[in-house]
Amino acid sequence: MFAGLQSPAPARAMPYHEFYLDDFQPRDHYRPLWEHIRRAGQNLLAEKARDAHLALHTEGVTFTVYNDSEEGIERVWPFDLLPRIIPAREWDLLEAGLRQRIRALNLFLKDIYHGQRIIKDGVIPAELIYKGKDFQRHVLDVDPPHDIYTHISGVDLIRDIEGRYLVLEDNLRTPSGVSYMIENRIVERRILPEFFAHYRVRRVEHYPDLLLKALRHLSPRGADAAEIVVLTPGIYNSAYFEHTFLAKEMGVELAEGRDLVVKNNVVHLKTTRGLKRVDVVYRRVDDEFLDPLCFRADSALGVAGIMNAWRAGNVALVNAPGAGIADDKAVYAYVPEIIRYYLGETPILANVPTYQMTDPHDRELVLSQLEGMVVKAVAESGGYGMLMGPASTPEQRRDFTRRINEDPRNYIAQPVVPLSRHVCYLDGELESRHLDLRPFIIYGEDIDVVPGGLTRVAMTKGSLVVNSSQGGGSKDTWVLAD
């Protein structure tokens, strides 16, 4: 069972290991878990792994993987039963850094859609903003409720060889994965209750309560009168499970665009008893499909006139339209400067070094070293539009060279950072796999960072691709109390 762990990594030559030290001893916060695994033995772990899969299957916890022909394949959520554990002191640093980052990005969005002071002061090039796919001119000079644009964020974190946390991406449009974070915990508690006897683990199951409180806070008619809906593109969307999960857990309606109508700049839900006014729309529909009167005229997923209702202050849209410009991967490189500019503080969490393809020097450097780079399309997510240099073919590198030269604004590049690893129980063996972490932040009356997040795992040995849409799996994430 332990065959996959018998080669301790030489110091500094291998990625950081979350579970054990260079001398192959478990880190202090993993010792109780390690001892329990040794006592449990392979048969019990195999039984627990089967129970976990059965529980997820029975509960219908699924996700969709798209193949090359873009036909979705629904699968049971892949879950590894050995949790990732984060000590309290380590989490305190992450929480402070995430709060700082979201506060700064929210101020950035307010400025970009109003005075644009940061451009006038020469901190960010105007071209970077105006040529961004997610910069929405329809949002200029609109004041969202309480000046909040980034209500729900999922920030992707990785660890470098030294174990230092780095921000890989900011996801500020419609970040997914929070339902799986909660389902992971529910399954873990059901399948392995004895694990929890050894640790004081902070809760994540209250996320829907925090979200509902934040949504009510945004209601133009006051929190007590708030009527809230989750707006979904429908059953063919890869995150549809999450949309239904959140609506059910919050006790609010799940609606598609055809279920809503706008009259006199007020949004209504069609019901069997007539129209019901809606105050807050937690929309899981991208900007370009949100309102055919403003964005794509052929969209059947959105609601005609909903942007006018928002501009009139009659409905809150979550996240605010146009928020995506703040998680444009080209803007990401400027986030440390954004923090300094608006908050006057030193960034607590560092970025991964990033090359701008609009810079001729950066572009020449990257194109000469593509095999060691990760190239990303700036407005894509979920692992799409990406070149993983070390795993790429010469043909793929030639293709990306052409794409970058044709449209440099659409790409950034980062050196390959070997993601940290963790022990997983896979096919009857303990093996190490690469992973990242997506904590979720809710910005309502306060900024709440849920203690945990979605740990995504590369299920293929040696792979650095952790996205579920690309075949990645997940772990429960335990943040320990003091």
PDB file of C-alpha atoms in Angstrom, residues 192-201 478:
ATOM      1  CA  LEU A 192     -14.605   8.733   8.115  1.00  0.00           C
ATOM      2  CA  PRO A 193     -16.075  10.129  11.337  1.00  0.00           C
ATOM      3  CA  GLU A 194     -13.113   8.709  13.274  1.00  0.00           C
ATOM      4  CA  PHE A 195     -10.760  11.096  11.437  1.00  0.00           C
ATOM      5  CA  PHE A 196     -12.482  14.051  13.039  1.00  0.00           C
ATOM      6  CA  ALA A 197     -11.882  12.718  16.540  1.00  0.00           C
ATOM      7  CA  HIS A 198      -8.207  13.643  16.216  1.00  0.00           C
ATOM      8  CA  TYR A 199      -8.620  17.221  14.978  1.00  0.00           C
ATOM      9  CA  ARG A 200     -10.616  20.397  15.621  1.00  0.00           C
ATOM     10  CA  VAL A 201     -11.731  21.186  12.073  1.00  0.00           C
ATOM     11  CA  TRP A 478      -9.403  20.970   6.761  1.00  0.00           C
TER      12      TRP A 478
END
